């Protein structure tokens, strides 16, 4: 294989990695603070894409307003879910959160399918990127679609901002304090419940944003999050559950490794991430960036 | 797993209640192919045994496997493969079950070292690995098309082209599988298993090795799930990618929860309810995912004891 092809694979891998990173980042934020394993994350990613599509169909809104609005809508929906349903399960085994969100996933996927079929008469719809981002860019060593470069760049920026806010700012300090010890944090006069809802909303909005970004590449389809969420779970396990930096680095790394791996040996494309996961678990059961389970 | 109802004490009343459940379930299963069409009845047996196998791990060890489709699916494929290569039904079933046990060794070894939600995600990932393997290894699995049209040669004078005969043969296999699960739970091993579930540190301090008990429970559960998977292939005569899909792993969880965890009878009843519900829905042309999802959510939120668990709770309070 020549260098040119390899480089294109690396860039394609970065695009996939951008989605893994955004999704696993949201999962990590939610898990780190709420101990919720949000199985619905894939469905919310799909809802992000679907909302952008529906906004376009119903109000003629283009990509840019949808890029802001769809994550907001998904985030608000997530906050409603947290308040209305998930909060009823706090204090029980975290498994019940997983089960509840699994049920919600089945529900959401088929609901969107019904809506798409009955309201828009399609089962899957293409979504066009804005004119400013169509075409290709010549990077000197490789020619690559402009929109895909934009996805990589935006995902990187969002990931770094999220990491910075959580690790370096006062807001992050409150979030981390609420995670470590909710009771003491409450004693300082901080309304932990509100922060929990807010964090859930932000984590879910990240999934919605990833969905809007994915729409022009993969087109809008009710089950577009179904396989992706499983890969994302594997990324989260490799990176270490709840680790912000781990989810970002592993997300991009897994994307690139899988793309390069599949160029060398195509059948391995989808399984590579799970093979990686098994190997990492053998050596470090708590993931590359995770703390040992007892230390939480 | 503090929220799960405990195992009833070994009292005379408990024994009588169990006998009543056993007889009741036995009678229903014996007349089932007269009540609904036999292929669906056999489906209930296969999924019921699958759910019992899952509950053996979830209810009695506190390990929520989200990848049990791996064992069910592997066995379903191996059984179909052996049948299409001219093996007899019992050999194909044993081969399928054996294959499920075989892959459970490395998967179990790697996953029982983790607890809680970590365990769920790891089992899920392994199952997904097998699902991609099934998609790509087309020579053996038929890829997207699956395997179909394989023979089910007659055995000991039983005519397997007759669906009622198939059902009663499956009922015999189911009974063996259910008995294994029942004996496991009621044995000293089962008692230690539940002790590990309730308080791992304490069990360890008494001198038991929790990891070993979990691993053994994992193998028994995987083996029974494999037996169930081979029953499914035997009943349908078709295997598709659906058997290794993550939705399958989730569905068995739902059946178990709906019926009632830690009850053993519950999962069978849960499987029956889900399959009957789905049968009604498909004929009524309603979107199955929406209804299944709603049922799932309601059960997790408001009905965690399940059907059998709730009944037992009422009877015991009386």
Coordinates of C-alpha atoms in Angstrom, one line a residue:
Chain A
X1 CA 0.0 0.0 0.0
X2 CA 1.4 3.4 -0.9
X3 CA 1.8 6.4 1.4
X4 CA -1.0 8.4 -0.2
X5 CA -3.6 5.7 0.5
X6 CA -2.4 5.2 4.0
X7 CA -2.7 9.0 4.7
X8 CA -6.2 9.0 3.3
X9 CA -7.0 6.1 5.6
X10 CA -5.5 8.0 8.6
X11 CA -7.7 11.0 7.8
X12 CA -10.8 8.8 7.4
X13 CA -9.9 7.2 10.7
X14 CA -9.7 10.6 12.3
X15 CA -13.2 11.3 11.1
X16 CA -14.6 8.1 12.6
X17 CA -12.4 8.8 15.7
X18 CA -14.0 12.3 16.0
X19 CA -17.4 10.6 16.4
X20 CA -16.1 8.0 18.8
X21 CA -14.4 10.8 20.9
X22 CA -17.5 13.0 21.0
X23 CA -19.7 10.1 22.0
X24 CA -17.4 8.5 24.5
X25 CA -16.6 12.0 26.0
X26 CA -20.3 12.5 26.7
X27 CA -20.6 9.0 28.1
X28 CA -17.5 9.6 30.3
X29 CA -18.9 12.9 31.6
X30 CA -22.2 11.3 32.5
X31 CA -20.7 8.2 33.9
X32 CA -18.1 10.0 35.9
X33 CA -20.6 12.2 37.6
X34 CA -23.8 10.2 37.7
X35 CA -22.7 6.6 37.5
X36 CA -25.2 6.2 34.7
X37 CA -24.2 4.0 31.8
X38 CA -26.3 5.7 29.2
X39 CA -27.1 3.0 26.7
X40 CA -29.4 5.6 25.0
X41 CA -26.4 7.6 23.9
X42 CA -26.5 6.1 20.4
X43 CA -30.2 6.8 20.1
X44 CA -29.6 10.4 21.2
X45 CA -26.9 10.8 18.6
X46 CA -29.4 9.6 16.0
X47 CA -32.0 12.1 17.5
X48 CA -29.4 14.8 16.9
X49 CA -29.2 13.9 13.2
X50 CA -33.0 13.4 13.0
X51 CA -33.7 16.8 14.6
X52 CA -31.4 18.5 12.1
X53 CA -33.2 16.8 9.3
X54 CA -36.7 17.5 10.7
X55 CA -35.8 21.2 11.3
X56 CA -34.8 21.4 7.7
X57 CA -37.9 19.8 6.4
X58 CA -40.4 21.6 8.7
X59 CA -38.8 25.1 8.9
X60 CA -36.3 25.1 6.1
X61 CA -33.4 25.6 8.6
X62 CA -30.0 24.8 7.2
X63 CA -26.9 23.2 8.6
X64 CA -25.6 26.1 10.7
X65 CA -28.7 26.9 12.8
X66 CA -29.3 23.1 13.2
X67 CA -25.8 22.7 14.5
X68 CA -26.7 24.9 17.4
X69 CA -30.4 24.1 17.8
X70 CA -30.4 20.3 17.5
X71 CA -27.9 19.7 20.3
X72 CA -29.9 22.1 22.5
X73 CA -33.1 20.3 21.8
X74 CA -31.5 16.9 22.5
X75 CA -29.8 18.3 25.6
X76 CA -33.2 19.5 26.9
X77 CA -34.8 16.2 26.2
X78 CA -32.0 14.5 28.1
X79 CA -32.5 16.8 31.1
X80 CA -36.2 15.8 31.0
X81 CA -35.3 12.2 30.9
X82 CA -32.9 12.5 33.8
X83 CA -35.5 14.4 36.0
X84 CA -38.5 12.3 35.0
X85 CA -37.1 8.8 34.7
X86 CA -33.5 8.2 35.6
X87 CA -33.6 10.0 38.9
X88 CA -36.1 7.4 40.1
X89 CA -33.4 4.8 39.9
X90 CA -30.7 6.6 41.9
X91 CA -29.6 4.5 44.9
X92 CA -30.3 1.2 43.1
X93 CA -27.7 -0.8 41.2
X94 CA -26.3 1.1 38.2
X95 CA -27.4 -1.9 36.1
X96 CA -31.0 -0.6 36.3
X97 CA -30.0 2.6 34.6
X98 CA -28.4 0.6 31.8
X99 CA -31.6 -1.5 31.5
X100 CA -33.9 1.6 31.5
X101 CA -31.9 3.3 28.8
X102 CA -31.8 0.1 26.8
X103 CA -35.6 0.1 26.8
X104 CA -35.7 3.7 25.8
X105 CA -33.3 3.0 22.9
X106 CA -35.7 0.4 21.5
X107 CA -38.5 2.8 21.9
X108 CA -36.8 5.8 20.4
X109 CA -35.5 4.0 17.4
X110 CA -38.8 2.6 16.4
X111 CA -40.6 5.9 17.2
X112 CA -38.3 7.8 14.9
X113 CA -38.8 5.2 12.2
X114 CA -42.5 5.6 12.5
X115 CA -42.3 9.4 12.3
X116 CA -39.9 9.3 9.4
X117 CA -42.1 7.0 7.5
X118 CA -45.5 8.6 8.2
X119 CA -44.5 12.3 8.3
X120 CA -41.6 12.5 5.8
X121 CA -42.3 9.3 3.8
X122 CA -38.7 8.2 3.9
X123 CA -36.9 5.5 5.9
X124 CA -33.5 7.1 5.5
X125 CA -32.6 10.6 4.2
X126 CA -29.5 12.2 2.8
X127 CA -28.4 15.5 4.4
X128 CA -26.3 18.0 2.5
X129 CA -23.4 19.9 4.1
X130 CA -23.5 23.7 3.7
X131 CA -22.1 25.2 0.5
X132 CA -19.1 26.7 2.4
X133 CA -17.9 23.2 3.3
X134 CA -18.5 21.3 0.1
X135 CA -15.6 20.5 -2.2
X136 CA -12.1 19.3 -1.3
X137 CA -9.0 20.8 0.1
X138 CA -5.5 20.0 -1.2
X139 CA -3.3 19.7 1.9
X140 CA -0.2 19.2 -0.3
X141 CA 0.3 15.6 0.6
X142 CA -3.3 14.5 0.4
X143 CA -6.6 15.7 -1.1
X144 CA -9.5 15.5 1.4
X145 CA -13.2 16.6 1.5
X146 CA -13.5 19.9 3.2
X147 CA -16.5 18.9 5.4
X148 CA -14.6 16.0 6.9
X149 CA -11.7 18.2 7.9
X150 CA -14.2 20.5 9.5
X151 CA -15.7 17.6 11.5
X152 CA -12.2 16.6 12.7
X153 CA -11.4 20.2 13.7
X154 CA -14.7 21.0 15.4
X155 CA -14.6 17.7 17.4
X156 CA -11.1 18.4 18.5
X157 CA -12.0 21.9 19.7
X158 CA -15.1 20.7 21.5
X159 CA -13.2 17.8 23.2
X160 CA -10.4 20.1 24.4
X161 CA -12.9 22.8 25.7
X162 CA -14.8 20.1 27.6
X163 CA -11.6 18.7 29.0
X164 CA -10.4 22.2 30.0
X165 CA -13.7 23.1 31.7
X166 CA -13.8 20.0 33.7
X167 CA -10.1 19.8 34.7
X168 CA -9.1 23.4 35.0
X169 CA -12.1 25.7 35.9
X170 CA -14.3 26.3 39.0
X171 CA -17.3 24.8 37.2
X172 CA -15.2 21.7 36.7
X173 CA -14.2 21.7 40.3
X174 CA -17.8 21.8 41.4
X175 CA -18.7 18.9 39.1
X176 CA -15.8 16.9 40.3
X177 CA -16.6 17.6 43.9
X178 CA -20.2 16.6 43.4
X179 CA -18.9 13.3 42.0
X180 CA -16.4 12.6 44.7
X181 CA -18.7 13.5 47.6
X182 CA -22.2 14.7 47.0
X183 CA -23.0 15.2 50.7
X184 CA -20.0 17.4 51.5
X185 CA -20.6 19.4 48.3
X186 CA -24.2 19.9 49.3
X187 CA -23.0 21.2 52.7
X188 CA -21.1 23.9 50.9
X189 CA -24.4 25.2 49.6
X190 CA -24.2 23.7 46.1
X191 CA -27.4 22.2 44.6
X192 CA -26.0 18.9 43.5
X193 CA -29.2 17.8 41.9
X194 CA -29.3 20.8 39.5
X195 CA -25.7 20.2 38.6
X196 CA -26.4 16.5 37.9
X197 CA -29.2 17.4 35.6
X198 CA -27.1 20.0 33.9
X199 CA -24.2 17.7 33.4
X200 CA -26.5 15.0 32.0
X201 CA -27.9 17.6 29.6
X202 CA -24.4 18.6 28.4
X203 CA -23.3 15.0 27.9
X204 CA -26.3 14.2 25.9
X205 CA -26.0 17.5 23.9
X206 CA -22.5 16.3 22.9
X207 CA -24.2 13.1 21.4
X208 CA -26.7 15.3 19.6
X209 CA -23.9 17.5 18.2
X210 CA -22.1 14.4 16.9
X211 CA -25.4 13.3 15.3
X212 CA -25.7 16.6 13.4
X213 CA -22.1 16.4 12.3
X214 CA -22.7 12.8 11.1
X215 CA -25.8 13.5 9.1
X216 CA -24.0 14.7 5.9
X217 CA -21.6 11.8 6.0
X218 CA -23.7 8.8 6.9
X219 CA -27.3 10.2 6.1
X220 CA -30.1 10.2 8.6
X221 CA -31.5 6.8 9.6
X222 CA -33.3 5.5 12.7
X223 CA -30.7 2.8 13.5
X224 CA -27.6 4.9 12.8
X225 CA -26.6 4.9 16.5
X226 CA -27.2 1.2 17.1
X227 CA -23.9 -0.2 16.1
X228 CA -22.0 2.9 16.9
X229 CA -22.9 2.9 20.5
X230 CA -21.4 -0.6 21.0
X231 CA -18.1 0.5 19.5
X232 CA -18.2 3.5 21.7
X233 CA -18.7 1.3 24.7
X234 CA -15.6 -0.6 23.7
X235 CA -13.7 2.7 23.3
X236 CA -14.9 3.7 26.8
X237 CA -13.7 0.4 28.3
X238 CA -10.3 0.8 26.6
X239 CA -9.9 4.4 27.7
X240 CA -11.0 3.7 31.2
X241 CA -14.6 4.4 32.2
X242 CA -15.3 8.0 33.3
X243 CA -11.9 9.2 32.2
X244 CA -12.3 12.4 30.2
X245 CA -8.8 12.4 28.7
X246 CA -9.0 8.7 28.1
X247 CA -12.2 8.9 26.1
X248 CA -10.8 11.6 23.8
X249 CA -7.4 10.1 23.2
X250 CA -8.8 6.5 22.8
X251 CA -11.6 7.8 20.6
X252 CA -9.3 9.3 18.0
X253 CA -6.7 6.5 18.3
X254 CA -9.2 3.7 17.8
X255 CA -10.6 5.4 14.8
X256 CA -7.2 5.7 13.2
X257 CA -6.1 2.2 14.2
X258 CA -9.3 0.6 12.8
X259 CA -9.0 2.5 9.5
X260 CA -5.3 1.7 9.0
X261 CA -5.9 -1.9 10.1
X262 CA -8.8 -2.3 7.7
X263 CA -6.6 -1.0 4.8
X264 CA -4.1 -3.7 5.6
X265 CA -6.6 -6.5 6.2
X266 CA -10.2 -5.5 5.4
X267 CA -12.1 -8.1 7.3
X268 CA -10.7 -6.8 10.6
X269 CA -12.3 -3.4 10.3
X270 CA -15.2 -3.9 12.8
X271 CA -13.6 -6.4 15.1
X272 CA -10.3 -4.5 15.7
X273 CA -11.7 -2.3 18.4
X274 CA -13.0 -5.4 20.3
X275 CA -9.7 -7.2 19.9
X276 CA -8.0 -4.1 21.3
X277 CA -10.4 -4.1 24.2
X278 CA -9.7 -7.7 25.1
X279 CA -5.9 -7.1 25.0
X280 CA -6.2 -3.9 27.1
X281 CA -8.4 -5.7 29.6
X282 CA -5.9 -8.5 30.0
X283 CA -3.2 -6.1 31.0
X284 CA -5.1 -3.3 32.6
X285 CA -8.7 -4.3 33.7
X286 CA -9.6 -0.7 34.5
X287 CA -8.6 0.7 31.1
X288 CA -5.7 2.7 29.8
X289 CA -6.5 5.9 31.7
X290 CA -8.8 4.6 34.3
X291 CA -8.3 4.3 38.0
X292 CA -8.5 0.8 39.5
X293 CA -12.1 0.0 40.3
X294 CA -11.5 0.0 44.0
X295 CA -10.1 3.5 44.0
X296 CA -13.4 5.1 43.0
Chain B
X1 CA -27.7 -6.6 44.5
X2 CA -29.6 -5.4 47.5
X3 CA -32.8 -4.7 45.6
X4 CA -33.3 -8.3 44.4
X5 CA -35.6 -10.4 46.6
X6 CA -33.7 -13.0 48.5
X7 CA -34.0 -16.7 47.9
X8 CA -36.8 -18.1 50.0
X9 CA -35.7 -20.1 53.1
X10 CA -35.7 -23.9 53.0
X11 CA -39.0 -24.2 54.8
X12 CA -41.8 -26.7 54.3
X13 CA -44.0 -23.9 53.0
X14 CA -41.3 -22.8 50.6
X15 CA -40.9 -26.4 49.4
X16 CA -44.6 -26.7 48.9
X17 CA -44.8 -23.4 47.0
X18 CA -41.9 -24.6 44.7
X19 CA -43.7 -27.9 44.1
X20 CA -46.9 -26.0 43.2
X21 CA -45.0 -23.7 40.7
X22 CA -43.2 -26.8 39.3
X23 CA -46.5 -28.7 38.7
X24 CA -48.2 -25.6 37.4
X25 CA -45.5 -24.8 34.9
X26 CA -45.2 -28.5 34.0
X27 CA -48.9 -28.8 33.1
X28 CA -48.8 -25.6 31.1
X29 CA -45.8 -26.7 29.1
X30 CA -47.3 -30.2 28.5
X31 CA -50.5 -28.8 26.9
X32 CA -48.9 -25.7 25.3
X33 CA -48.8 -27.0 21.7
X34 CA -52.6 -27.5 22.0
X35 CA -53.1 -23.9 23.0
X36 CA -50.8 -22.1 20.6
X37 CA -49.1 -23.2 17.4
X38 CA -46.2 -25.6 18.1
X39 CA -43.4 -23.5 16.6
X40 CA -44.2 -20.6 18.9
X41 CA -44.5 -23.1 21.8
X42 CA -41.0 -24.4 21.0
X43 CA -39.7 -20.8 20.8
X44 CA -41.0 -20.3 24.4
X45 CA -39.1 -23.3 25.5
X46 CA -35.8 -22.2 23.9
X47 CA -36.1 -18.5 25.0
X48 CA -37.3 -19.7 28.4
X49 CA -34.2 -21.9 28.9
X50 CA -32.1 -19.0 27.7
X51 CA -33.6 -16.7 30.2
X52 CA -33.1 -19.3 33.0
X53 CA -29.5 -19.5 32.0
X54 CA -29.2 -15.7 32.1
X55 CA -30.9 -15.6 35.5
X56 CA -28.5 -18.1 36.9
X57 CA -25.8 -15.5 36.4
X58 CA -27.7 -12.3 36.9
X59 CA -30.1 -13.3 39.7
X60 CA -27.9 -15.7 41.6
X61 CA -24.5 -14.2 41.0
X62 CA -25.4 -10.5 40.6
X63 CA -23.6 -10.4 37.2
X64 CA -25.5 -8.6 34.5
X65 CA -24.3 -10.1 31.3
X66 CA -25.2 -7.9 28.3
X67 CA -23.6 -10.4 25.9
X68 CA -25.4 -13.6 26.4
X69 CA -26.3 -13.7 22.8
X70 CA -22.7 -14.8 22.2
X71 CA -23.4 -18.2 23.7
X72 CA -26.9 -18.6 22.4
X73 CA -25.8 -17.5 18.9
X74 CA -22.6 -19.5 18.7
X75 CA -24.5 -22.6 19.6
X76 CA -27.3 -21.8 17.2
X77 CA -24.7 -21.5 14.3
X78 CA -22.7 -24.6 15.3
X79 CA -25.9 -26.7 15.6
X80 CA -27.0 -25.5 12.2
X81 CA -23.6 -26.1 10.7
X82 CA -23.4 -29.7 12.1
X83 CA -27.0 -30.4 10.9
X84 CA -26.2 -29.2 7.4
X85 CA -23.2 -31.5 7.4
X86 CA -25.4 -34.5 8.1
X87 CA -25.0 -34.9 11.8
X88 CA -27.9 -36.2 13.9
X89 CA -29.9 -33.8 16.1
X90 CA -28.4 -34.8 19.5
X91 CA -24.9 -34.7 18.2
X92 CA -25.5 -31.2 16.6
X93 CA -27.1 -30.0 19.9
X94 CA -24.2 -31.3 22.0
X95 CA -21.8 -29.8 19.5
X96 CA -23.5 -26.4 19.8
X97 CA -23.6 -26.5 23.5
X98 CA -20.0 -27.6 23.6
X99 CA -19.0 -24.7 21.4
X100 CA -20.8 -22.2 23.6
X101 CA -18.9 -23.6 26.6
X102 CA -15.6 -23.4 24.8
X103 CA -15.9 -19.7 23.9
X104 CA -17.2 -19.1 27.5
X105 CA -13.8 -20.1 28.9
X106 CA -11.8 -17.1 27.6
X107 CA -14.7 -14.7 27.8
X108 CA -15.6 -15.7 31.3
X109 CA -12.0 -15.6 32.4
X110 CA -11.6 -12.0 31.1
X111 CA -14.9 -10.7 32.2
X112 CA -15.5 -12.0 35.8
X113 CA -12.5 -10.1 36.9
X114 CA -14.7 -7.0 36.5
X115 CA -17.8 -6.2 38.5
X116 CA -21.1 -4.3 38.0
X117 CA -21.4 -2.2 35.0
X118 CA -17.9 -3.0 33.8
X119 CA -18.8 -6.6 33.5
X120 CA -21.9 -5.7 31.5
X121 CA -19.9 -3.7 29.0
X122 CA -17.2 -6.2 28.6
X123 CA -19.6 -9.1 27.9
X124 CA -21.4 -6.8 25.5
X125 CA -18.2 -6.1 23.6
X126 CA -17.2 -9.8 23.4
X127 CA -20.7 -10.6 22.0
X128 CA -20.3 -7.9 19.4
X129 CA -17.0 -9.4 18.4
X130 CA -18.7 -12.7 17.7
X131 CA -21.5 -10.9 15.9
X132 CA -19.0 -9.4 13.4
X133 CA -17.3 -12.8 13.1
X134 CA -20.7 -14.3 12.1
X135 CA -21.2 -11.5 9.6
X136 CA -17.8 -12.0 7.9
X137 CA -17.2 -15.8 8.1
X138 CA -19.7 -16.4 5.3
X139 CA -18.4 -20.0 4.5
X140 CA -19.6 -21.2 7.9
X141 CA -22.4 -18.8 8.9
X142 CA -23.8 -17.7 5.5
X143 CA -23.2 -14.1 6.4
X144 CA -26.2 -11.8 5.8
X145 CA -28.2 -14.7 4.4
X146 CA -27.8 -17.0 7.4
X147 CA -28.2 -20.8 7.3
X148 CA -31.4 -22.5 6.2
X149 CA -32.8 -25.6 4.6
X150 CA -30.7 -27.9 6.7
X151 CA -31.9 -31.4 7.5
X152 CA -33.2 -32.5 10.9
X153 CA -32.8 -36.3 10.5
X154 CA -35.3 -38.5 12.4
X155 CA -34.0 -39.8 15.7
X156 CA -35.1 -43.0 17.6
X157 CA -38.2 -43.2 15.4
X158 CA -39.2 -39.6 16.1
X159 CA -40.4 -37.8 13.0
X160 CA -38.9 -34.3 13.3
X161 CA -40.8 -33.0 10.3
X162 CA -43.8 -32.9 12.6
X163 CA -43.7 -29.7 14.7
X164 CA -45.6 -31.3 17.6
X165 CA -43.0 -34.1 17.8
X166 CA -40.3 -31.5 17.7
X167 CA -41.9 -29.6 20.6
X168 CA -42.1 -32.7 22.9
X169 CA -38.5 -33.6 22.1
X170 CA -37.5 -30.0 22.9
X171 CA -39.5 -30.2 26.1
X172 CA -37.4 -33.2 27.1
X173 CA -34.2 -31.2 26.4
X174 CA -35.6 -28.2 28.2
X175 CA -36.5 -30.3 31.3
X176 CA -32.9 -31.5 31.5
X177 CA -31.6 -27.9 31.2
X178 CA -34.0 -26.6 33.7
X179 CA -33.1 -29.4 36.1
X180 CA -29.4 -28.5 35.8
X181 CA -30.2 -24.9 36.7
X182 CA -32.5 -26.0 39.5
X183 CA -30.0 -28.3 41.0
X184 CA -27.2 -25.7 40.7
X185 CA -29.2 -23.1 42.6
X186 CA -30.3 -25.5 45.3
X187 CA -26.8 -27.0 45.8
X188 CA -24.1 -25.9 48.2
X189 CA -22.5 -24.3 45.2
X190 CA -25.6 -22.2 44.6
X191 CA -25.6 -21.2 48.3
X192 CA -22.0 -20.0 48.0
X193 CA -22.8 -18.3 44.7
X194 CA -25.5 -16.2 46.4
X195 CA -23.3 -15.5 49.4
X196 CA -20.7 -14.1 47.0
X197 CA -23.5 -12.0 45.4
X198 CA -24.7 -10.6 48.6
X199 CA -21.3 -9.9 50.2
X200 CA -18.2 -10.7 48.3
X201 CA -15.8 -9.7 51.1
X202 CA -17.5 -11.8 53.7
X203 CA -17.6 -14.8 51.4
X204 CA -13.9 -14.4 50.8
X205 CA -13.1 -14.0 54.5
X206 CA -14.9 -17.4 55.2
X207 CA -12.5 -18.9 52.8
X208 CA -14.3 -19.1 49.4
X209 CA -12.7 -17.8 46.3
X210 CA -15.3 -15.5 44.7
X211 CA -13.6 -15.3 41.3
X212 CA -13.7 -19.1 41.0
X213 CA -17.4 -19.3 41.9
X214 CA -18.3 -16.5 39.5
X215 CA -16.3 -18.2 36.7
X216 CA -18.0 -21.6 37.3
X217 CA -21.4 -19.9 37.4
X218 CA -20.5 -18.1 34.1
X219 CA -19.6 -21.4 32.5
X220 CA -22.8 -23.2 33.6
X221 CA -24.9 -20.2 32.5
X222 CA -23.1 -20.1 29.1
X223 CA -23.5 -23.8 28.6
X224 CA -27.3 -23.7 29.3
X225 CA -27.6 -20.6 27.0
X226 CA -25.9 -22.7 24.4
X227 CA -28.3 -25.6 24.9
X228 CA -31.1 -23.1 24.5
X229 CA -29.6 -21.8 21.3
X230 CA -29.4 -25.2 19.8
X231 CA -33.0 -25.8 20.7
X232 CA -33.9 -22.5 18.9
X233 CA -32.1 -23.7 15.7
X234 CA -33.7 -27.1 16.0
X235 CA -37.2 -25.5 16.3
X236 CA -36.8 -23.0 13.5
X237 CA -34.7 -24.7 10.9
X238 CA -33.2 -21.3 10.2
X239 CA -30.3 -19.3 11.7
X240 CA -29.8 -15.6 11.0
X241 CA -27.5 -12.8 12.2
X242 CA -30.2 -11.8 14.7
X243 CA -29.1 -14.6 17.1
X244 CA -25.8 -12.8 17.8
X245 CA -27.3 -9.2 17.7
X246 CA -27.1 -7.1 20.9
X247 CA -30.8 -6.8 20.8
X248 CA -31.0 -10.5 21.6
X249 CA -28.8 -10.0 24.6
X250 CA -31.2 -7.3 25.8
X251 CA -34.3 -9.2 25.1
X252 CA -33.3 -12.1 27.3
X253 CA -32.7 -9.5 30.1
X254 CA -36.2 -8.1 29.6
X255 CA -37.8 -11.6 29.7
X256 CA -36.0 -12.4 32.9
X257 CA -36.9 -9.1 34.6
X258 CA -40.5 -9.3 33.4
X259 CA -40.9 -12.8 34.8
X260 CA -38.9 -12.1 38.0
X261 CA -35.2 -12.6 38.7
X262 CA -34.0 -15.2 41.2
X263 CA -37.1 -17.2 40.7
X264 CA -36.1 -19.7 37.9
X265 CA -39.8 -20.1 37.0
X266 CA -40.1 -16.4 36.3
X267 CA -37.7 -16.3 33.3
X268 CA -39.7 -19.0 31.6
X269 CA -43.0 -17.2 32.2
X270 CA -41.4 -13.9 31.1
X271 CA -40.2 -15.5 27.9
X272 CA -43.6 -16.8 27.3
X273 CA -45.3 -13.4 27.9
X274 CA -42.8 -11.5 25.6
X275 CA -43.1 -14.0 22.8
X276 CA -46.9 -14.1 23.0
X277 CA -47.0 -10.3 23.1
X278 CA -44.8 -10.1 20.1
X279 CA -46.9 -12.7 18.2
X280 CA -50.0 -10.6 18.8
X281 CA -48.2 -7.4 17.8
X282 CA -46.9 -8.8 14.5
X283 CA -50.2 -10.1 13.5
X284 CA -51.8 -6.8 14.4
X285 CA -49.0 -5.0 12.5
X286 CA -48.0 -2.8 15.4
X287 CA -44.4 -1.6 15.7
X288 CA -42.9 -4.1 18.1
X289 CA -39.9 -2.0 19.2
X290 CA -42.2 0.7 20.6
X291 CA -44.3 -1.7 22.6
X292 CA -41.3 -3.7 23.8
X293 CA -39.5 -0.6 24.7
X294 CA -42.4 0.7 26.8
X295 CA -42.8 -2.6 28.5
X296 CA -39.1 -2.7 29.3
X297 CA -39.2 0.9 30.7
X298 CA -42.3 0.2 32.8
X299 CA -40.8 -3.1 34.2
X300 CA -37.5 -1.4 35.2
X301 CA -39.3 1.6 36.8
X302 CA -42.2 0.1 38.5
X303 CA -42.2 -3.7 38.4
X304 CA -38.7 -4.8 39.3
X305 CA -39.9 -8.0 41.1
X306 CA -41.5 -9.3 37.9
X307 CA -44.6 -11.5 37.6
X308 CA -43.4 -14.4 39.7
X309 CA -41.5 -12.3 42.2
X310 CA -44.6 -10.1 42.8
X311 CA -46.8 -13.2 43.2
X312 CA -44.4 -14.7 45.7
X313 CA -44.2 -11.5 47.6
X314 CA -48.0 -11.3 47.9
X315 CA -48.3 -14.9 48.9
X316 CA -45.5 -14.6 51.5
X317 CA -47.1 -11.5 53.0
X318 CA -50.4 -13.1 53.4

